[in-house]
mmCIF file of C-alpha atoms in Angstrom:
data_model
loop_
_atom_site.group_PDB
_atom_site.id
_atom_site.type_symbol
_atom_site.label_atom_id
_atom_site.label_comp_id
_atom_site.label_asym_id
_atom_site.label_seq_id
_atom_site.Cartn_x
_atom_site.Cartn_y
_atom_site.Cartn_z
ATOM 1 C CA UNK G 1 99.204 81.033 103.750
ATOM 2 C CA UNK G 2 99.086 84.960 103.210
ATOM 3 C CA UNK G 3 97.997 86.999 105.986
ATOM 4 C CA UNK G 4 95.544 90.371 105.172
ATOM 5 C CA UNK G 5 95.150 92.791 107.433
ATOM 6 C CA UNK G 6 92.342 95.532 107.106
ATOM 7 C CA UNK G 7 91.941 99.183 109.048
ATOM 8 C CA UNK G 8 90.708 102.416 108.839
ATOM 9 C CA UNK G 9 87.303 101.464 109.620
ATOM 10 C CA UNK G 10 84.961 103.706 111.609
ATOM 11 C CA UNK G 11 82.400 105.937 112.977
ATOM 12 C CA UNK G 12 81.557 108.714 110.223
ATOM 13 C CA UNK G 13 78.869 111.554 109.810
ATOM 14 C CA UNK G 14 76.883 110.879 106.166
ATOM 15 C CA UNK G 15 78.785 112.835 103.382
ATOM 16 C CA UNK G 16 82.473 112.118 105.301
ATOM 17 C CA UNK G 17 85.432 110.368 103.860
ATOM 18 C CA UNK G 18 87.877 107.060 105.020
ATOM 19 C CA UNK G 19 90.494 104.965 103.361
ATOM 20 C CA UNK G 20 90.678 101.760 104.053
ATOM 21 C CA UNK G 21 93.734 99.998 104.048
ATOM 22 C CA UNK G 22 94.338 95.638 103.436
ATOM 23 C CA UNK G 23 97.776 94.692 104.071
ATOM 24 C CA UNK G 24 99.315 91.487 102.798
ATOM 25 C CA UNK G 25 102.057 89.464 104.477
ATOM 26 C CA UNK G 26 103.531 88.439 100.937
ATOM 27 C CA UNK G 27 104.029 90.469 97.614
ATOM 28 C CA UNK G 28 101.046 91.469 95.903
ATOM 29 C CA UNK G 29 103.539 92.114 92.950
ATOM 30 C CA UNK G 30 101.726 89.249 90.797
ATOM 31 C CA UNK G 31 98.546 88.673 92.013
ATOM 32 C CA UNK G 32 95.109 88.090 90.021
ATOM 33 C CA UNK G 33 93.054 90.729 91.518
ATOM 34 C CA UNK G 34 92.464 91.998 94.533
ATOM 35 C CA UNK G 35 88.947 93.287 96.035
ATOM 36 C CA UNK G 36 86.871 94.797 98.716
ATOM 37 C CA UNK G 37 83.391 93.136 99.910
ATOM 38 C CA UNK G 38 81.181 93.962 102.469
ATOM 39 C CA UNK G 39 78.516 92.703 104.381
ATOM 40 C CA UNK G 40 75.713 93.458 107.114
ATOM 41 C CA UNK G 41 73.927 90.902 109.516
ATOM 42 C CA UNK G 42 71.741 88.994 107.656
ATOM 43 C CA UNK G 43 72.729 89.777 104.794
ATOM 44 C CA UNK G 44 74.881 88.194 101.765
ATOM 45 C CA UNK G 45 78.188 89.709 101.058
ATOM 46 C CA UNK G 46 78.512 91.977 98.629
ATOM 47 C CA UNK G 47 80.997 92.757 96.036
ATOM 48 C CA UNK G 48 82.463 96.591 96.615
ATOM 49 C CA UNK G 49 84.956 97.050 94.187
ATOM 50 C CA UNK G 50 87.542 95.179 92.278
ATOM 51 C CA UNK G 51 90.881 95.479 90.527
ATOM 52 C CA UNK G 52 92.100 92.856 87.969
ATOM 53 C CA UNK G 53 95.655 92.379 87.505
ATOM 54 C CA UNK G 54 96.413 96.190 88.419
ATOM 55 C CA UNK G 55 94.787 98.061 86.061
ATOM 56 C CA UNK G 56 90.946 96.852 85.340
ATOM 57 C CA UNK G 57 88.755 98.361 88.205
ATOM 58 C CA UNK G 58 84.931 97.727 88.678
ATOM 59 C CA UNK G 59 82.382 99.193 91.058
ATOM 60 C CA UNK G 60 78.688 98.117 92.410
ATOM 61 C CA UNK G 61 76.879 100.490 90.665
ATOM 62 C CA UNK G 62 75.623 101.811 94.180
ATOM 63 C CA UNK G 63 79.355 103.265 95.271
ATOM 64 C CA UNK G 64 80.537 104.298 91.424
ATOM 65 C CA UNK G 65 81.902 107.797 91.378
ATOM 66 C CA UNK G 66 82.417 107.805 95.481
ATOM 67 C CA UNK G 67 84.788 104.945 95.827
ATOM 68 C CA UNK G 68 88.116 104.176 94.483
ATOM 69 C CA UNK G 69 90.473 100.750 94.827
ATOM 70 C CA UNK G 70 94.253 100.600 94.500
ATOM 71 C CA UNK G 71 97.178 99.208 95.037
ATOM 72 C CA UNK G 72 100.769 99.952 96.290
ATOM 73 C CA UNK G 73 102.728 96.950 95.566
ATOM 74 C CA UNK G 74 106.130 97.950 97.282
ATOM 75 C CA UNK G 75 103.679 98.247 100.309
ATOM 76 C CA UNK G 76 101.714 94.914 99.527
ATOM 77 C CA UNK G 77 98.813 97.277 100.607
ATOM 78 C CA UNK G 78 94.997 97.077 98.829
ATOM 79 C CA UNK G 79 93.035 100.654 99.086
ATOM 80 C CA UNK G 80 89.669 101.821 99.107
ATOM 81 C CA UNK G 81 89.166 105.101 99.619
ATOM 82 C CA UNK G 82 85.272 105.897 100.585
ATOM 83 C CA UNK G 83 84.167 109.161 99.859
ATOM 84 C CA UNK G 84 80.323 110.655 100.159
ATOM 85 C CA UNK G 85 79.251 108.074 102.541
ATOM 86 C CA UNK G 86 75.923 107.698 103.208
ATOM 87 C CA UNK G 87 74.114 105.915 105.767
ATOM 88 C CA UNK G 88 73.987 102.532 103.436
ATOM 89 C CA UNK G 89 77.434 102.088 102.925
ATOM 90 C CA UNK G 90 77.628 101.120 106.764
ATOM 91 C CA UNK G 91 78.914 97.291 106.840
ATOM 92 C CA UNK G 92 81.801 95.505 107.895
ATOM 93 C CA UNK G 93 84.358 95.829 105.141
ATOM 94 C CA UNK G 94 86.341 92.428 104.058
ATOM 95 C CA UNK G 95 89.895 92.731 101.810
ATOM 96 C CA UNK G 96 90.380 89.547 99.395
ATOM 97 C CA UNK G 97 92.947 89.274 97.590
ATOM 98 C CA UNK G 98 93.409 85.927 94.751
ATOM 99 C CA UNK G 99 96.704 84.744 93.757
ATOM 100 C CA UNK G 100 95.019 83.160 90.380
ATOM 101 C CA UNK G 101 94.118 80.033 92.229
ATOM 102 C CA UNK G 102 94.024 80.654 96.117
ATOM 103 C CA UNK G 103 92.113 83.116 97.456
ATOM 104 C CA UNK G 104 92.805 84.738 101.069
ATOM 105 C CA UNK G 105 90.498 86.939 102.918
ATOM 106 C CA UNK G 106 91.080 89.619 105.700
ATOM 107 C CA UNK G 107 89.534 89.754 109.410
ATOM 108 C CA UNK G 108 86.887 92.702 108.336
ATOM 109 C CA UNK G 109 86.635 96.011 109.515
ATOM 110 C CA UNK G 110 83.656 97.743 110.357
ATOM 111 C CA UNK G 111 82.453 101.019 108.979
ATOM 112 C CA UNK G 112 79.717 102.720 110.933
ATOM 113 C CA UNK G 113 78.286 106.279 108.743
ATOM 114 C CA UNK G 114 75.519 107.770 111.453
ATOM 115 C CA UNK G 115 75.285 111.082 112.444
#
């Protein structure tokens, strides 16, 4: 069982930046992709942003050009840094990483962008 840990969640003003940070209790060295979801009450969850085995990267269309993923595999550590937030993007913020066929997912972390 791999543990994921997610921070940097918060309260932001619209237009304001955070980096999120998923940290995994075992190497990420070799894993199928890794990727950030979110979701709001109510609501389905929603895929963020992806990255396939370290270098393929896709976006919802509604956070392309303001969000990036990555990874630091001596850190076993999943980013996304958020940038130009707006009001929309608040949701609570899940890490899940697949290790081709076992998938783990983090606790959540909410982001809140209100002035």
């Amino acid at each position: 069982q791999v543990q994921l840990v997610e921070s940097g969640g918060g309260v932001v003003q619209p237009g304001g930046s955070l980096r999120l940070s998923c940290v995994a209790s075992a190497s990420i060295f070799n894993i199928y992709a890794a990727r950030w979801y979110r979701q709001n009450p109510g609501k389905q969850r929603e895929l963020v942003a992806g990255i396939i085995r370290g270098t393929i990267t896709n976006y919802a269309d509604s956070v392309k050009g303001r969000f990036t993923i990555s990874r630091d595999n001596a850190a076993n550590t999943v980013y996304l840094q958020m940038n130009s937030l707006k009001p929309e993007d608040t949701a609570v913020y899940y890490c899940n990483i697949q290790y081709d066929l076992m998938n783990f997912w983090g606790q959540g972390t909410q982001v809140t962008v209100s002035t």
